[in-house]
Every structure is written in structure tokens, then in C-alpha cells.
């Protein structure tokens, strides 16, 4: 009976908390629906490949719907990849093919690899078929010439009455009719291609984790700052500390700025520790400036800080704050590069444009894998600053609801 009383109390408490019920039942459905649309997208993924001085038959063999080929006049693979944002660059010298992969997007690298391998196999098969047909034609010509000569010799032997020679020629004629041997110099003169591979970022042994490490780095900084700041401010509100602060002459903007500076200091420490740990322990191959990596992660942390403070105003308990994670934080990782945004449906790309981690991950990936400078990622960083400013203003306005005097 006592157990049933506790069960009834739990049910009553949960039924009174409509927000918790909504987050518990609707949040998983929304996440599953988002994953369905992301991973059921039928848009064809396309990798861009630059080529220089490559035989037409090779280009034709590797040209598929998954590879967009562009012709260039330079053999400087790395420079052309960076200048034109290519996924790979193919050059040729005699029969040697050299493919350089950007490797910043492992999916596109795999597409080019598969296309190149299947194209070369296709060329080998075509060469064998062509050689076989040529050899067959030579054999037929040789056979016809041999049979014609033997028939002429047989007719001459029969006309002269030489039966022994005629019998011998008839035997040779039967053998020639049955088979013929190919001449030794009938081998087809075709080009045999060899390939060598180079990687700007990582290597052929690069794992999925290594390729997406820049995006993961931004995500973990964003996630933990969001969680800690939101829960901490919620705790200040539920314990009455925030109410006592609002009862003083301190302005709302001063309170918000105080929280931002206070928690921001810890966010900076966490960012530094996370970046240093990632670079030293995982030995991430950093092409660009480490200071831009710090700057991007710091802006992501500040956006997460303002977002965590803002979301905490909608939660009445730490349990509800944690339940906002599937709605606010989890979708961010889907638009951080794990699924190519360019291949998504237009309405999904629109959702990506309102995700702070989308811009942060783009900037981090560009710096780490392509050596992008401040000018290249400036737009992404300005958008992150815009998120931070807007959320700060919303926090100042939202703080008014807690002031009772």
C-alpha cells in the first residue's frame, strides 16, 4: 500500500508538470524525425576533382555522377586545391598518375578513390578486350592466308600427280583450318597506368574520428559550457540568490554582464584545456593557426554561455534544464559536418543557418584542414558574435520577469 501511495504521488507530480511531460515525450520524436530526414536524403553527394594533363580516356573513365571534374593548366596540386576548394587534384606524367587529396571531407575523398579505382579497372578491361579483338583479327587474317597458300599448293600437287605431297598438304590444311598461332609481335601497344597518392590533411590511415575532430572539438566546448552555465544560473534562481540581487539597485544589464564575465573566465580555461589536450594527445594535424582555433572555440563557448543562461529562464528545475539538451544541443552536432550540409534538402539547410555550431564547425574545419586565415573565416566569426549579442540582449530583457521591486 505504501508503494502504491508513492506511485500515485509520482504520477500526480508528473501530470502537474506539463512542461516535463512535453519534453519527455515530444523531444525524442523530434530528434528521431530530424535524423530520418537527414539520413534519408536522396541528394547525390558530389566531390570536386581537378585534373591537369590527364589522358582523355582516363578522365572519361573516372567521370561519374559522384565526381565533378574541372580542368586546370597548373600542376601545383596543393595550391590549386586551396585556391579552388577542391577535394582532389589529379596530374599525369607519362603513365604515372598522381592524385592529391584534400582529405578535409572523408566522404568526398572516398568518392574520388572509388571513382579512380573503378575507372582504372574499366580501362584495363577495355584494353584487354581491344587486345583480344585485335589478336583475333590477326589470327583470322593469318589463318586465311595460310589456308589459301595450302590450297594452292594442294592443287599444284594434285595436278602433277604427286599423291604423297598432296596427302601431306591435306594434313597441313586440316591443321591450319582447325587452329592458328598468333605472331609474336602482335601485342597491343597500350598505356599502363600507375598511381600514387598524397594527402594535404591526415593520411590514408586517417580515421573517422580524426577527420571530424575539429567539429567534435567545437561541439564539446559548446555542450559543457551550455550545460554548466544553464544549471548554475538556474540554481541561483531557485535558491533565491538572483531574487536578492534583483532587489538591489544593480541593473539587469550589470547582472548579466557579471554572469558572462564570471562564467566566461571558466569558459576560457575550459577552451584552452580542451584545445591543448586535443592537439597534444590526439596529435591533430593543424594546418592553420592555433590562435584562430582558440578564438573560434572561445566565441563558441561565449555563445553557449549566453544560450545556456537564456534557456535556463524556461526551466523550473535542473531536471527540466537537462531535458532541453535534446532540443537545443543534440541537433547542433548533425549540422556540424557529420552530414554534408550542401547535400541536404533546402529546408534542412535553412535550419543549419540558425545553428551556432554550424558556423563554428565550418570555421574550425577550414582552419585545421585547409589553413584558412582570419579573412576566410571572418564571416563565420561575425555571425557567432551576432548570436552572442542577440542572446545577451534577450537575457537582459528576460531578467525583468524576476525583478519584483
Short mmCIF file of C-alpha atoms in Angstrom, two decimals:
data_model
loop_
_atom_site.label_atom_id
_atom_site.label_comp_id
_atom_site.label_asym_id
_atom_site.label_seq_id
_atom_site.Cartn_x
_atom_site.Cartn_y
_atom_site.Cartn_z
CA UNK A 1 0.00 0.00 0.00
CA UNK A 2 2.82 2.40 0.82
CA UNK A 3 4.45 1.61 -2.52
CA UNK A 4 1.22 2.39 -4.38
CA UNK A 5 0.93 5.66 -2.48
CA UNK A 6 4.39 6.66 -3.71
CA UNK A 7 3.45 5.61 -7.25
CA UNK A 8 0.30 7.79 -7.12
CA UNK A 9 2.31 10.74 -5.81
CA UNK A 10 4.86 10.41 -8.62
CA UNK A 11 2.08 10.24 -11.22
CA UNK A 12 0.32 13.29 -9.79
CA UNK A 13 3.56 15.25 -9.68
CA UNK A 14 4.42 14.39 -13.27
CA UNK A 15 0.92 15.11 -14.55
CA UNK A 16 1.01 18.55 -12.94
CA UNK A 17 4.34 19.31 -14.68
CA UNK A 18 3.12 19.69 -18.27
CA UNK A 19 6.49 21.03 -19.48
CA UNK A 20 8.37 17.96 -18.27
CA UNK A 21 5.82 15.67 -19.89
CA UNK A 22 6.10 17.53 -23.19
CA UNK A 23 9.91 17.38 -23.17
CA UNK A 24 9.92 13.73 -22.18
CA UNK A 25 7.51 12.55 -24.87
CA UNK A 26 7.95 15.04 -27.72
CA UNK A 27 11.73 15.64 -27.67
CA UNK A 28 12.65 12.05 -28.71
CA UNK A 29 10.10 12.20 -31.53
CA UNK A 30 11.51 15.47 -32.83
CA UNK A 31 15.08 14.16 -32.74
CA UNK A 32 14.11 10.93 -34.50
CA UNK A 33 12.20 12.86 -37.16
CA UNK A 34 15.22 15.12 -37.74
CA UNK A 35 17.54 12.12 -38.04
CA UNK A 36 15.13 10.50 -40.51
CA UNK A 37 15.14 13.50 -42.84
CA UNK A 38 18.91 13.90 -42.52
CA UNK A 39 19.86 10.31 -43.28
CA UNK A 40 17.05 9.55 -45.76
CA UNK A 41 18.04 12.43 -48.00
CA UNK A 42 18.32 11.27 -51.62
CA UNK A 43 20.54 14.14 -52.76
CA UNK A 44 23.65 12.81 -54.51
CA UNK A 45 26.92 13.67 -52.80
CA UNK A 46 29.40 15.12 -55.30
CA UNK A 47 33.17 15.55 -54.88
CA UNK A 48 35.11 18.12 -56.90
CA UNK A 49 38.23 16.87 -58.71
CA UNK A 50 40.74 18.99 -60.59
CA UNK A 51 42.77 17.39 -63.42
CA UNK A 52 45.87 18.52 -65.28
CA UNK A 53 47.43 16.92 -68.37
CA UNK A 54 45.47 13.68 -67.90
CA UNK A 55 44.63 11.42 -70.85
CA UNK A 56 41.11 11.86 -72.14
CA UNK A 57 40.36 8.16 -71.74
CA UNK A 58 41.27 8.35 -68.03
CA UNK A 59 39.11 11.43 -67.45
CA UNK A 60 36.23 9.76 -69.26
CA UNK A 61 36.61 6.57 -67.21
CA UNK A 62 36.53 8.34 -63.81
CA UNK A 63 33.77 10.79 -64.72
CA UNK A 64 30.72 9.69 -62.70
CA UNK A 65 27.73 11.40 -61.15
CA UNK A 66 29.61 11.47 -57.84
CA UNK A 67 32.67 13.33 -59.18
CA UNK A 68 32.60 16.82 -60.70
CA UNK A 69 35.73 17.21 -62.86
CA UNK A 70 37.41 20.55 -63.65
CA UNK A 71 40.40 21.03 -65.98
CA UNK A 72 43.29 23.30 -64.96
CA UNK A 73 46.58 24.33 -66.55
CA UNK A 74 48.71 24.13 -63.39
CA UNK A 75 50.40 21.07 -61.92
CA UNK A 76 50.65 22.62 -58.42
CA UNK A 77 48.14 20.35 -56.72
CA UNK A 78 48.16 21.80 -53.20
CA UNK A 79 47.90 25.39 -54.41
CA UNK A 80 45.03 24.58 -56.77
CA UNK A 81 43.14 22.63 -54.10
CA UNK A 82 43.35 25.55 -51.67
CA UNK A 83 42.59 28.17 -54.32
CA UNK A 84 39.53 26.44 -55.80
CA UNK A 85 38.39 24.49 -52.70
CA UNK A 86 38.79 21.12 -54.43
CA UNK A 87 38.53 17.69 -52.83
CA UNK A 88 41.30 16.25 -55.00
CA UNK A 89 43.72 17.02 -57.84
CA UNK A 90 44.91 14.53 -60.48
CA UNK A 91 48.03 15.03 -62.62
CA UNK A 92 49.78 12.76 -65.12
CA UNK A 93 53.35 12.31 -66.34
CA UNK A 94 53.69 9.62 -68.98
CA UNK A 95 51.78 6.68 -67.46
CA UNK A 96 52.13 7.85 -63.85
CA UNK A 97 49.01 9.31 -62.23
CA UNK A 98 49.44 11.40 -59.08
CA UNK A 99 46.33 12.09 -57.01
CA UNK A 100 46.44 14.62 -54.16
CA UNK A 101 43.54 14.55 -51.71
CA UNK A 102 42.45 17.47 -49.58
CA UNK A 103 41.03 14.86 -47.18
CA UNK A 104 39.14 17.55 -45.26
CA UNK A 105 35.94 15.66 -46.10
CA UNK A 106 36.45 11.88 -45.82
CA UNK A 107 33.22 11.18 -47.70
CA UNK A 108 34.40 13.09 -50.77
CA UNK A 109 37.84 11.50 -50.52
CA UNK A 110 36.21 8.07 -50.60
CA UNK A 111 34.12 9.06 -53.63
CA UNK A 112 37.20 10.11 -55.61
CA UNK A 113 39.11 6.98 -54.56
CA UNK A 114 36.26 4.72 -55.65
CA UNK A 115 35.84 6.58 -58.94
CA UNK A 116 39.57 6.45 -59.74
CA UNK A 117 39.92 2.78 -58.87
CA UNK A 118 36.84 1.71 -60.81
CA UNK A 119 37.88 3.89 -63.77
CA UNK A 120 41.36 2.32 -63.99
CA UNK A 121 39.86 -1.16 -63.72
CA UNK A 122 37.46 -0.24 -66.51
CA UNK A 123 40.39 0.92 -68.68
CA UNK A 124 42.26 -2.35 -68.07
CA UNK A 125 39.22 -4.36 -69.08
CA UNK A 126 38.76 -2.23 -72.20
CA UNK A 127 42.44 -2.70 -73.07
CA UNK A 128 42.16 -6.48 -72.71
CA UNK A 129 39.02 -6.55 -74.83
CA UNK A 130 40.65 -4.39 -77.52
CA UNK A 131 43.82 -6.51 -77.49
CA UNK A 132 41.77 -9.70 -77.71
CA UNK A 133 39.79 -8.40 -80.67
CA UNK A 134 42.97 -7.26 -82.44
CA UNK A 135 44.63 -10.61 -81.83
CA UNK A 136 41.56 -12.44 -83.07
CA UNK A 137 41.59 -10.36 -86.25
CA UNK A 138 45.31 -11.09 -86.81
CA UNK A 139 44.69 -14.80 -86.27
CA UNK A 140 41.85 -14.83 -88.76
CA UNK A 141 43.94 -13.00 -91.37
CA UNK A 142 46.86 -15.34 -90.79
CA UNK A 143 44.58 -18.36 -90.96
CA UNK A 144 43.03 -17.24 -94.22
CA UNK A 145 46.46 -16.60 -95.79
CA UNK A 146 47.78 -19.98 -94.66
CA UNK A 147 44.73 -21.88 -95.89
CA UNK A 148 44.88 -20.05 -99.23
CA UNK A 149 48.57 -20.99 -99.72
CA UNK A 150 47.94 -24.62 -98.76
CA UNK A 151 45.00 -24.88 -101.16
CA UNK A 152 47.14 -23.53 -103.98
CA UNK A 153 49.96 -25.99 -103.15
CA UNK A 154 47.44 -28.87 -102.93
CA UNK A 155 46.05 -28.04 -106.34
CA UNK A 156 49.56 -27.98 -107.82
CA UNK A 157 50.46 -31.32 -106.21
CA UNK A 158 47.28 -32.98 -107.45
CA UNK A 159 47.82 -31.57 -110.94
CA UNK A 160 51.37 -33.02 -111.05
CA UNK A 161 50.16 -36.41 -109.75
CA UNK A 162 52.31 -36.29 -106.62
CA UNK A 163 49.98 -38.14 -104.23
CA UNK A 164 52.47 -38.23 -101.34
CA UNK A 165 52.91 -34.46 -101.37
CA UNK A 166 49.15 -33.99 -101.80
CA UNK A 167 48.39 -36.15 -98.73
CA UNK A 168 50.92 -34.22 -96.69
CA UNK A 169 49.46 -30.89 -97.76
CA UNK A 170 45.92 -32.07 -96.96
CA UNK A 171 47.03 -32.92 -93.42
CA UNK A 172 48.58 -29.46 -93.01
CA UNK A 173 45.41 -27.92 -94.41
CA UNK A 174 43.25 -29.66 -91.80
CA UNK A 175 45.55 -28.47 -89.02
CA UNK A 176 45.55 -24.90 -90.35
CA UNK A 177 41.78 -24.91 -90.62
CA UNK A 178 41.44 -26.08 -87.01
CA UNK A 179 43.81 -23.55 -85.43
CA UNK A 180 46.43 -20.92 -86.00
CA UNK A 181 49.08 -19.29 -83.82
CA UNK A 182 49.39 -15.60 -83.21
CA UNK A 183 52.52 -13.82 -84.35
CA UNK A 184 54.96 -12.86 -81.64
CA UNK A 185 54.81 -9.16 -82.47
CA UNK A 186 51.00 -8.88 -82.28
CA UNK A 187 50.94 -7.45 -78.74
CA UNK A 188 48.83 -4.29 -78.44
CA UNK A 189 50.72 -1.09 -77.69
CA UNK A 190 48.69 0.35 -74.79
CA UNK A 191 49.49 2.62 -71.82
CA UNK A 192 49.71 1.01 -68.39
CA UNK A 193 48.84 3.47 -65.62
CA UNK A 194 50.35 3.52 -62.14
CA UNK A 195 49.02 5.72 -59.33
CA UNK A 196 50.49 7.42 -56.28
CA UNK A 197 48.53 9.26 -53.59
CA UNK A 198 49.24 12.26 -51.37
CA UNK A 199 47.19 13.88 -48.61
CA UNK A 200 47.15 17.52 -47.51
CA UNK A 201 45.34 16.71 -44.26
CA UNK A 202 45.88 13.41 -42.49
CA UNK A 203 46.82 10.28 -44.43
CA UNK A 204 45.32 7.15 -45.95
CA UNK A 205 45.14 5.76 -42.41
CA UNK A 206 43.08 8.69 -41.10
CA UNK A 207 40.10 7.53 -39.08
CA UNK A 208 36.58 8.94 -38.94
CA UNK A 209 37.34 10.48 -35.55
CA UNK A 210 40.46 12.26 -36.78
CA UNK A 211 38.70 13.78 -39.78
CA UNK A 212 35.81 15.11 -37.73
CA UNK A 213 37.90 16.05 -34.69
CA UNK A 214 37.64 19.83 -35.37
CA UNK A 215 33.82 19.60 -35.31
CA UNK A 216 33.89 17.40 -32.20
CA UNK A 217 36.20 19.89 -30.50
CA UNK A 218 33.73 22.73 -31.04
CA UNK A 219 30.78 20.58 -30.01
CA UNK A 220 32.21 19.53 -26.64
CA UNK A 221 33.21 23.10 -25.77
CA UNK A 222 29.71 24.25 -26.71
CA UNK A 223 27.92 21.44 -24.88
CA UNK A 224 29.61 21.64 -21.48
CA UNK A 225 29.60 25.44 -21.29
CA UNK A 226 25.89 25.42 -22.15
CA UNK A 227 25.11 22.80 -19.51
CA UNK A 228 27.18 24.30 -16.69
CA UNK A 229 26.08 27.90 -17.24
CA UNK A 230 22.40 26.99 -17.53
CA UNK A 231 22.34 24.78 -14.45
CA UNK A 232 24.40 27.25 -12.40
CA UNK A 233 22.11 30.19 -13.11
CA UNK A 234 19.06 28.03 -12.52
CA UNK A 235 20.47 27.09 -9.14
CA UNK A 236 20.96 30.78 -8.30
CA UNK A 237 17.35 31.43 -9.22
CA UNK A 238 15.84 28.52 -7.29
CA UNK A 239 17.87 29.26 -4.15
CA UNK A 240 16.79 32.89 -4.11
CA UNK A 241 20.19 34.43 -4.81
CA UNK A 242 19.00 36.00 -8.05
CA UNK A 243 15.93 37.50 -6.34
CA UNK A 244 18.12 39.13 -3.70
CA UNK A 245 20.36 40.59 -6.39
CA UNK A 246 17.38 41.97 -8.28
CA UNK A 247 16.13 43.61 -5.08
CA UNK A 248 19.24 45.80 -5.03
CA UNK A 249 19.83 48.87 -7.24
CA UNK A 250 22.03 46.77 -9.55
CA UNK A 251 20.87 46.99 -13.15
CA UNK A 252 19.79 43.90 -15.06
CA UNK A 253 22.48 44.51 -17.68
CA UNK A 254 25.12 44.63 -14.93
CA UNK A 255 23.90 41.32 -13.53
CA UNK A 256 24.01 39.66 -16.94
CA UNK A 257 27.45 41.08 -17.74
CA UNK A 258 28.67 39.93 -14.34
CA UNK A 259 27.47 36.40 -15.03
CA UNK A 260 29.01 36.47 -18.53
CA UNK A 261 32.38 37.67 -17.28
CA UNK A 262 32.39 35.28 -14.31
CA UNK A 263 31.35 32.16 -16.19
CA UNK A 264 33.28 33.38 -19.24
CA UNK A 265 36.51 33.15 -17.29
CA UNK A 266 35.88 29.47 -16.65
CA UNK A 267 34.81 29.04 -20.27
CA UNK A 268 38.17 30.41 -21.38
CA UNK A 269 40.03 27.98 -19.12
CA UNK A 270 37.94 25.07 -20.38
CA UNK A 271 38.54 26.11 -24.00
CA UNK A 272 42.31 26.31 -23.52
CA UNK A 273 42.44 22.92 -21.77
CA UNK A 274 40.27 21.24 -24.41
CA UNK A 275 42.22 22.62 -27.38
CA UNK A 276 45.62 21.85 -25.85
CA UNK A 277 44.52 18.33 -24.88
CA UNK A 278 43.18 17.67 -28.38
CA UNK A 279 46.31 18.88 -30.14
CA UNK A 280 48.83 17.18 -27.83
CA UNK A 281 47.09 13.88 -27.05
CA UNK A 282 45.25 13.19 -30.31
CA UNK A 283 48.04 14.87 -32.33
CA UNK A 284 45.62 16.64 -34.62
CA UNK A 285 47.27 17.73 -37.88
CA UNK A 286 46.87 21.50 -37.67
CA UNK A 287 47.41 23.28 -41.00
CA UNK A 288 46.30 26.77 -39.93
CA UNK A 289 46.89 28.99 -36.91
CA UNK A 290 46.31 27.63 -33.42
CA UNK A 291 45.26 31.12 -32.30
CA UNK A 292 42.32 31.04 -34.70
CA UNK A 293 41.35 27.67 -33.21
CA UNK A 294 41.39 29.25 -29.74
CA UNK A 295 39.43 32.29 -30.96
CA UNK A 296 36.73 30.21 -32.67
CA UNK A 297 36.28 27.92 -29.68
CA UNK A 298 36.17 30.90 -27.34
CA UNK A 299 33.37 32.50 -29.37
CA UNK A 300 31.51 29.18 -29.40
CA UNK A 301 31.89 28.99 -25.61
CA UNK A 302 30.53 32.52 -25.17
CA UNK A 303 27.56 31.76 -27.44
CA UNK A 304 26.89 28.58 -25.44
CA UNK A 305 27.17 30.63 -22.24
CA UNK A 306 24.56 33.18 -23.33
CA UNK A 307 22.35 30.43 -24.74
CA UNK A 308 22.55 28.42 -21.51
CA UNK A 309 21.56 31.47 -19.44
CA UNK A 310 18.68 32.19 -21.83
CA UNK A 311 17.33 28.63 -21.85
CA UNK A 312 17.56 28.39 -18.06
CA UNK A 313 14.81 31.02 -17.80
CA UNK A 314 12.38 28.49 -19.28
CA UNK A 315 13.25 25.73 -16.79
CA UNK A 316 11.90 25.35 -13.29
CA UNK A 317 14.30 22.62 -12.21
CA UNK A 318 17.65 21.11 -13.13
CA UNK A 319 15.78 18.10 -14.49
CA UNK A 320 13.95 20.33 -16.98
CA UNK A 321 17.21 22.08 -17.89
CA UNK A 322 18.80 18.76 -18.80
CA UNK A 323 15.74 17.85 -20.85
CA UNK A 324 16.37 20.87 -23.08
CA UNK A 325 19.64 19.27 -24.25
CA UNK A 326 17.98 17.00 -26.88
CA UNK A 327 16.14 20.01 -28.31
CA UNK A 328 18.90 22.61 -28.22
CA UNK A 329 22.27 20.85 -28.22
CA UNK A 330 21.87 17.46 -29.92
CA UNK A 331 20.62 18.86 -33.27
CA UNK A 332 23.73 21.06 -33.40
CA UNK A 333 26.04 18.09 -33.99
CA UNK A 334 24.07 16.98 -37.06
CA UNK A 335 24.81 20.29 -38.75
CA UNK A 336 28.48 20.44 -37.71
CA UNK A 337 29.75 18.47 -40.72
CA UNK A 338 28.93 14.87 -39.79
CA UNK A 339 26.33 15.03 -42.57
CA UNK A 340 27.34 17.27 -45.53
CA UNK A 341 25.05 20.30 -45.34
CA UNK A 342 25.42 21.01 -49.08
CA UNK A 343 23.75 17.70 -49.84
CA UNK A 344 20.75 18.32 -47.58
CA UNK A 345 17.30 19.44 -48.65
CA UNK A 346 16.86 23.22 -48.85
CA UNK A 347 14.68 23.38 -45.73
CA UNK A 348 17.29 21.46 -43.74
CA UNK A 349 19.99 23.87 -44.93
CA UNK A 350 17.79 26.69 -43.65
CA UNK A 351 17.75 25.03 -40.20
CA UNK A 352 21.56 24.76 -40.33
CA UNK A 353 21.77 28.54 -40.75
CA UNK A 354 20.29 29.10 -37.28
CA UNK A 355 22.68 26.68 -35.56
CA UNK A 356 25.71 28.38 -33.94
CA UNK A 357 27.77 25.19 -34.10
CA UNK A 358 27.32 25.10 -37.90
CA UNK A 359 29.36 28.30 -38.23
CA UNK A 360 31.83 27.32 -35.53
CA UNK A 361 32.49 23.89 -37.05
CA UNK A 362 32.91 25.40 -40.53
CA UNK A 363 35.50 27.83 -39.20
CA UNK A 364 37.38 25.17 -37.21
CA UNK A 365 37.44 22.72 -40.12
CA UNK A 366 38.65 25.42 -42.51
CA UNK A 367 41.48 26.46 -40.16
CA UNK A 368 42.58 22.96 -39.16
CA UNK A 369 42.31 21.19 -42.54
CA UNK A 370 42.74 23.98 -45.10
CA UNK A 371 44.90 26.51 -43.31
CA UNK A 372 42.26 29.24 -43.59
CA UNK A 373 43.12 32.68 -42.27
CA UNK A 374 41.09 35.24 -40.37
CA UNK A 375 39.76 36.73 -43.60
CA UNK A 376 38.50 33.33 -44.77
CA UNK A 377 36.52 32.59 -41.60
CA UNK A 378 35.67 36.19 -40.70
CA UNK A 379 32.01 35.86 -41.73
CA UNK A 380 31.53 32.76 -39.55
CA UNK A 381 33.11 34.50 -36.55
CA UNK A 382 30.98 37.64 -37.04
CA UNK A 383 27.84 35.50 -37.10
CA UNK A 384 28.89 33.90 -33.80
CA UNK A 385 29.39 37.36 -32.34
CA UNK A 386 25.91 38.25 -33.61
CA UNK A 387 24.43 35.22 -31.83
CA UNK A 388 26.16 36.26 -28.62
CA UNK A 389 24.93 39.87 -28.81
CA UNK A 390 21.32 38.91 -29.58
CA UNK A 391 21.21 36.32 -26.80
CA UNK A 392 22.74 38.80 -24.34
CA UNK A 393 20.02 41.33 -25.15
CA UNK A 394 17.35 38.65 -24.71
CA UNK A 395 18.84 37.72 -21.35
CA UNK A 396 18.73 41.34 -20.16
CA UNK A 397 15.08 41.63 -21.25
CA UNK A 398 14.21 38.24 -19.77
CA UNK A 399 15.73 39.15 -16.42
CA UNK A 400 12.91 41.70 -15.97
CA UNK A 401 10.40 38.96 -15.18
CA UNK A 402 12.29 38.08 -11.98
CA UNK A 403 12.55 41.63 -10.61
CA UNK A 404 9.80 42.08 -8.01
CA UNK A 405 10.56 45.61 -6.93
#
